[in-house]
Coordinates of C-alpha atoms and ligand atoms in Angstrom, one line a residue:
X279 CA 15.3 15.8 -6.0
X280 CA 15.4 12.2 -4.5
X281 CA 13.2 9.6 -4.7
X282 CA 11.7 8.4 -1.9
X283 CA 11.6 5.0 -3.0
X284 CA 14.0 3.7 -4.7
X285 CA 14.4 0.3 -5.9
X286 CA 18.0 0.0 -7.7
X287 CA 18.8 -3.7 -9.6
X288 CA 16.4 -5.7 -7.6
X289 CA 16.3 -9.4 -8.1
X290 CA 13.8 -12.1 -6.9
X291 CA 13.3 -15.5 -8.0
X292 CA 10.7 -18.9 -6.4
X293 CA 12.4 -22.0 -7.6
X294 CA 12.8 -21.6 -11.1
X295 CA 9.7 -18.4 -11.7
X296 CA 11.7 -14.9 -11.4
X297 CA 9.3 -12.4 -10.7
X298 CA 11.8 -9.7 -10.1
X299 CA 14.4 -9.4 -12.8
X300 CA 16.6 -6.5 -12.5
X301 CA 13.8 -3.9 -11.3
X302 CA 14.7 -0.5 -11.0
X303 CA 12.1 2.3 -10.2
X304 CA 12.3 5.6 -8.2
X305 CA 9.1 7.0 -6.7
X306 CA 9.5 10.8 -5.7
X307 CA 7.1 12.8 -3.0
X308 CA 4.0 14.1 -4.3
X309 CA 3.8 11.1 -7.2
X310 CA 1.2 8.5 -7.7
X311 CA 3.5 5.8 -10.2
X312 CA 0.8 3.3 -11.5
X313 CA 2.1 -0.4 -11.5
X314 CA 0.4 -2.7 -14.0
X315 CA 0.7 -5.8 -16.0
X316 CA -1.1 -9.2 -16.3
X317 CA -1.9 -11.9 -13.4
X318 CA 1.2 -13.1 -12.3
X319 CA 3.8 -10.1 -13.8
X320 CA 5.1 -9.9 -10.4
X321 CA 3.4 -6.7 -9.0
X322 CA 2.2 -7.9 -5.4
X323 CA 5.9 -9.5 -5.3
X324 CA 7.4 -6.1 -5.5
X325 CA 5.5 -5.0 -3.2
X326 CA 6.0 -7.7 -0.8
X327 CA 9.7 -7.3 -1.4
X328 CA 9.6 -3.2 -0.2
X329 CA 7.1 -3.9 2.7
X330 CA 9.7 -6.9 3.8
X331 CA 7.5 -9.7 3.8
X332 CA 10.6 -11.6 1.7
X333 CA 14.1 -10.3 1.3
X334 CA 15.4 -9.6 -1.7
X335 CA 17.7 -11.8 -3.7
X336 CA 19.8 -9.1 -4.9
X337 CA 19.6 -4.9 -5.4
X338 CA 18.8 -2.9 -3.2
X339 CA 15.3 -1.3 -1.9
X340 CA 15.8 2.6 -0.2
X341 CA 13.5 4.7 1.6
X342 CA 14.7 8.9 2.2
X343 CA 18.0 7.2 1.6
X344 CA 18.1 4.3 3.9
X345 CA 18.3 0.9 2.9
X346 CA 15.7 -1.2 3.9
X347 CA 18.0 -4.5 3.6
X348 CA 17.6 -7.1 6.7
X349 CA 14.8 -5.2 8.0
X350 CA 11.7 -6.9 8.8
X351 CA 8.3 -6.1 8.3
X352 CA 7.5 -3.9 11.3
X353 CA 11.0 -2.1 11.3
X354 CA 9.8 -1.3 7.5
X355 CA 6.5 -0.2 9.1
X356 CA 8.1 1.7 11.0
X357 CA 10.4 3.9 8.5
X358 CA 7.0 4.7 7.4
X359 CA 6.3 1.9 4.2
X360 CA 2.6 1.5 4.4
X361 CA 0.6 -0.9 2.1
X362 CA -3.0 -2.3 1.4
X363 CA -3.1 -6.2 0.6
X364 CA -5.0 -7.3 -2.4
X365 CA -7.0 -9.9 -0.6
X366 CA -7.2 -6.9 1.9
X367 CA -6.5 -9.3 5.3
X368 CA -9.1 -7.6 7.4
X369 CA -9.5 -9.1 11.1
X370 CA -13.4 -11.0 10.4
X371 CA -14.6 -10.7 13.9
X372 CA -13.6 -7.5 14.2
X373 CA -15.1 -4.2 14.2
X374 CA -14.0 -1.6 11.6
X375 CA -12.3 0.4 14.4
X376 CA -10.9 -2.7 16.1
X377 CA -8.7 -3.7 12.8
X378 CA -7.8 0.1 12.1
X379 CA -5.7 -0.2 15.3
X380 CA -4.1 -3.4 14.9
X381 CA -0.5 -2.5 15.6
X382 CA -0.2 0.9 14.0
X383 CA 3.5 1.9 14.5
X384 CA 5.2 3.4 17.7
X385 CA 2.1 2.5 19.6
X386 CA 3.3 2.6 23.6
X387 CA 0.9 -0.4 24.4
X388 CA 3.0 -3.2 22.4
X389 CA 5.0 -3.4 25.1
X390 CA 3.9 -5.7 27.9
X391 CA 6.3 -3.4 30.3
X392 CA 4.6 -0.2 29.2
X393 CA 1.4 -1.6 29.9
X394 CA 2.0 -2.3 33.4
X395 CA 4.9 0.6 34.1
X396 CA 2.9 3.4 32.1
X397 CA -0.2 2.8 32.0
X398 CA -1.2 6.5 31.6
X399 CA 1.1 7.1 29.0
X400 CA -0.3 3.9 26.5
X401 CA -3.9 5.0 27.6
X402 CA -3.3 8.3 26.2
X403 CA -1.8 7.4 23.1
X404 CA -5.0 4.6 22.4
X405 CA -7.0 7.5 23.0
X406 CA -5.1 9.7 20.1
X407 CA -5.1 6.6 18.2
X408 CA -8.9 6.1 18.3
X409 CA -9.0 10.2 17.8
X410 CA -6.6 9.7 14.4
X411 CA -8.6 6.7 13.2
X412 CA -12.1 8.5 13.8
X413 CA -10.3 11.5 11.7
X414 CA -9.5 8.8 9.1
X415 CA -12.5 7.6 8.8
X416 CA -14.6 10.5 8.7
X417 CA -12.4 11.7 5.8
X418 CA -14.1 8.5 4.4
X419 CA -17.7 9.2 5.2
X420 CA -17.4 6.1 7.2
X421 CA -17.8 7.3 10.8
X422 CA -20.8 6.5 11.4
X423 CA -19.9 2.2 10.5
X424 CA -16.8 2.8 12.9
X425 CA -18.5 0.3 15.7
X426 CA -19.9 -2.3 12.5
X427 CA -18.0 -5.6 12.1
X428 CA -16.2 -5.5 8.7
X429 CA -18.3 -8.5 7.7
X430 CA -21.7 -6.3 7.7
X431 CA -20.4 -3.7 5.3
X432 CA -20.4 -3.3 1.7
X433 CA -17.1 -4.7 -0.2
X434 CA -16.8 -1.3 -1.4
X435 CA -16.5 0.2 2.5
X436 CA -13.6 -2.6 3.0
X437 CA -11.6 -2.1 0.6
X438 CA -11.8 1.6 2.2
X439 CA -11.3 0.2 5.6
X440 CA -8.1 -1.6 4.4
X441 CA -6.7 1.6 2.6
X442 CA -8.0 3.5 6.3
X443 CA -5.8 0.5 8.3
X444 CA -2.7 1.7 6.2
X445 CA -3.1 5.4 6.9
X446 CA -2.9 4.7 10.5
X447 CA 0.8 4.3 9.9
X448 CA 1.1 7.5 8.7
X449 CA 4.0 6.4 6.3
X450 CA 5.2 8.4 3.5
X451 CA 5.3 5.7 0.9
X452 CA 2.0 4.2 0.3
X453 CA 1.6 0.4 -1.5
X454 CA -2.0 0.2 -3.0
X455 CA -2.3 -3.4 -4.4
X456 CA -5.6 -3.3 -7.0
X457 CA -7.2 -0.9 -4.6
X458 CA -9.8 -0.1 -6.8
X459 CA -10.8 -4.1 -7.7
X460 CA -14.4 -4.5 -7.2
X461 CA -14.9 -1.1 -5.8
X462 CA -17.8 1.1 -7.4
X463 CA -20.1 3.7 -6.6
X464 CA -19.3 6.3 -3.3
X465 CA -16.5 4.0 -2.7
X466 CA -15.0 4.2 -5.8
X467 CA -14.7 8.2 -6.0
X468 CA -13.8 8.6 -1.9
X469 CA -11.0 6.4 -2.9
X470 CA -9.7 8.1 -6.0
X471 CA -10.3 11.1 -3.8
X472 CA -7.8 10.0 -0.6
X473 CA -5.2 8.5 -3.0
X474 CA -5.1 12.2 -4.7
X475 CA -5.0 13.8 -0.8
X476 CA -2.3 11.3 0.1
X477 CA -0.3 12.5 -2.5
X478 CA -0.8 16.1 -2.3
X479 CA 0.3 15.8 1.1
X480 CA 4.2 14.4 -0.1
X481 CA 3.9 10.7 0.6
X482 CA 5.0 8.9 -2.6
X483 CA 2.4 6.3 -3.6
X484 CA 2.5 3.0 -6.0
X485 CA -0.9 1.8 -7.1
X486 CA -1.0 -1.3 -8.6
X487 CA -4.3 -1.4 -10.2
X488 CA -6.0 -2.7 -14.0
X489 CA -8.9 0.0 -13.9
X490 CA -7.1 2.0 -16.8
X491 CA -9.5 4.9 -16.2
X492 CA -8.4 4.9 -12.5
X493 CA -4.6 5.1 -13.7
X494 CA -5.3 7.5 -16.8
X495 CA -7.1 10.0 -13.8
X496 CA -4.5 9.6 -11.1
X497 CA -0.8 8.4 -11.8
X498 CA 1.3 11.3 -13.3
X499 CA 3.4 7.5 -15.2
X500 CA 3.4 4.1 -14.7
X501 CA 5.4 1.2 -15.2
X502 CA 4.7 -2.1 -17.4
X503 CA 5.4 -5.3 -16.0
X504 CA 5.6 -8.8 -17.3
X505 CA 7.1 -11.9 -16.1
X506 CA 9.3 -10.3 -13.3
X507 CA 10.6 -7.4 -16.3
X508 CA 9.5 -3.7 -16.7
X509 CA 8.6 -3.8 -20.1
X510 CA 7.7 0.0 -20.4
X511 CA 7.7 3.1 -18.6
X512 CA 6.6 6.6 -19.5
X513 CA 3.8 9.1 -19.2
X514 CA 0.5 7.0 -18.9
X515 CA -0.7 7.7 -22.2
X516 CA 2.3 6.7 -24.1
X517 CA 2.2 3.6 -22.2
X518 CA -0.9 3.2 -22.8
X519 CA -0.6 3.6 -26.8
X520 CA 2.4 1.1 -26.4
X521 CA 1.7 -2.1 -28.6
X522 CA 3.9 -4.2 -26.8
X523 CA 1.5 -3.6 -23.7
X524 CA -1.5 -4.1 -26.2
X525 CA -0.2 -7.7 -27.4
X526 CA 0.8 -8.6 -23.1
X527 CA -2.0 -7.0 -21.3
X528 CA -5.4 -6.7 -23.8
X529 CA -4.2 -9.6 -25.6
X530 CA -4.8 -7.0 -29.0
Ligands
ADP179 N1 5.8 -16.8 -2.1 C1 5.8 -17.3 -3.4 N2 6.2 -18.5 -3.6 C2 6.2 -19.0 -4.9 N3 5.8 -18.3 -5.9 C3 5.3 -17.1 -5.7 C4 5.3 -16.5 -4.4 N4 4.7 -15.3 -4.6 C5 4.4 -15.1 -5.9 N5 4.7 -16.2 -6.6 C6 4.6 -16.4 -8.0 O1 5.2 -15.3 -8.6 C7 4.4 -14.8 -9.8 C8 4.1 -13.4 -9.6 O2 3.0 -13.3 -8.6 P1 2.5 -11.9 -8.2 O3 3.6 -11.0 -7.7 O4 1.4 -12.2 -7.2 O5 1.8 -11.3 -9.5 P2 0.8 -10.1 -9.8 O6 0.6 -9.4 -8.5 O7 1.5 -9.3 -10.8 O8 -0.4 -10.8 -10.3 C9 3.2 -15.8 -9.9 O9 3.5 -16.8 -10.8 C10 3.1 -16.3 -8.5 O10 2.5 -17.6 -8.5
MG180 MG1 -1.2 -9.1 -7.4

């Protein structure tokens, strides 16, 4: 079968740090890969390069079989590459709500001539958009903070509202950057929950997380990163055992 994803030979270099160096990884339907490696391996850069927030330098980046080369962030959006941002990027004077339907794709009402020629048509798709973000939500236990500004709820319930935001695109290849960082409690197992969901439902999904236990529980393998390289790649627990990514990453 073929990947979803598939990043073949890709290169990326700031000034004189590379922190993509001849990266290759596929990422099938149905898969939860785990990404990890220390600060600064180059993890959030990959991501950034499949989500278009850079262009690559060289290789090529594929999604179902189309190459996502010269396409910008929204067009990327809109081939169905959703992501969560580590710093999670949530809109402060907003409510919960509000930021889950900052520009979801194929929304009607992005058009200033839709607006005034259809009105009836982009009414009805906000309402299915607040109906599809209410679904979201409640699949959170969060329904009833829906109307709270994202400022008044826990860290835990962000992070949530940040993986909720990237559901609302409704993508089949799903970017977690250190979802789980900071996140305990409820949170912690509603998330561990959705990623599993997401995945059972076909969408291919990258997590870039250092909770090991949330990696041993969820990715079916995982790649090791450092400086811009995969190190290592394999079954979690061989990974895991590796000593190459004892010495890197636990500094054994
Ligand atoms: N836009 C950029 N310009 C210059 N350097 C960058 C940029 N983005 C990332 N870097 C550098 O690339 C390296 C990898 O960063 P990053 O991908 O954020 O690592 P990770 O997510 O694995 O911690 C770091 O040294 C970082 O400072
Ligand atoms: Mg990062």
């Amino acid at each position: 079968m073929n990947a979803l994803i598939s990043l073949n030979d890709v290169c990326k270099s700031f000034g004189g740090i590379v922190v993509a160096d001849h990266i290759s990884i596929d990422i099938h339907r149905g898969e939860i890969l785990g990404l990890i490696g220390p600060n600064g391996a180059g993890k959030t850069s990959l991501f950034n390069l499949i989500s278009g927030v850079y262009p690559v330098d060289a290789g090529t980046i594929s999604v179902a079989g189309q190459s996502l080369d010269g396409l910008a962030l929204h067009r990327r959006a809109r081939l169905g590459v959703a992501r969560t941002w580590q710093n999670m990027r949530l809109f402060a004077t907003m409510s919960v709500l509000e930021n889950m339907l900052v520009a979801p794709r194929d929304y009607p009402g992005e058009k200033i001539s839709h607006i005034i020629f259809r009105p009836k048509q982009v009414a009805a798709a906000s309402q299915l958009l607040r109906e599809r973000a209410m679904v979201i939500l409640g699949r959170m236990k969060l329904e009833a903070i829906a109307h709270a500004n994202v400022n008044d709820i826990t860290f835990g319930q962000q992070k949530l509202v940040g993986l909720a935001r990237a559901l609302m695109n409704d993508g089949d290849c799903l970017l977690l950057d250190e979802p789980m960082a900071g996140v305990e409690g409820v949170a912690y197992d509603t998330m561990k929950t959705i990623v599993r969901e997401e995945a059972a439902a076909g969408r291919a999904v990258c997590v870039v997380e250092h909770n090991v236990s949330f990696i041993k529980d969820l990715c079916n393998s995982a790649v090791f990163m450092a400086s811009g390289k995969i190190l290592e790649r394999g079954s979690v627990d061989t990974l895991l055992s590796s000593k190459t990514l004892a010495d890197l990453y636990f500094g054994a």
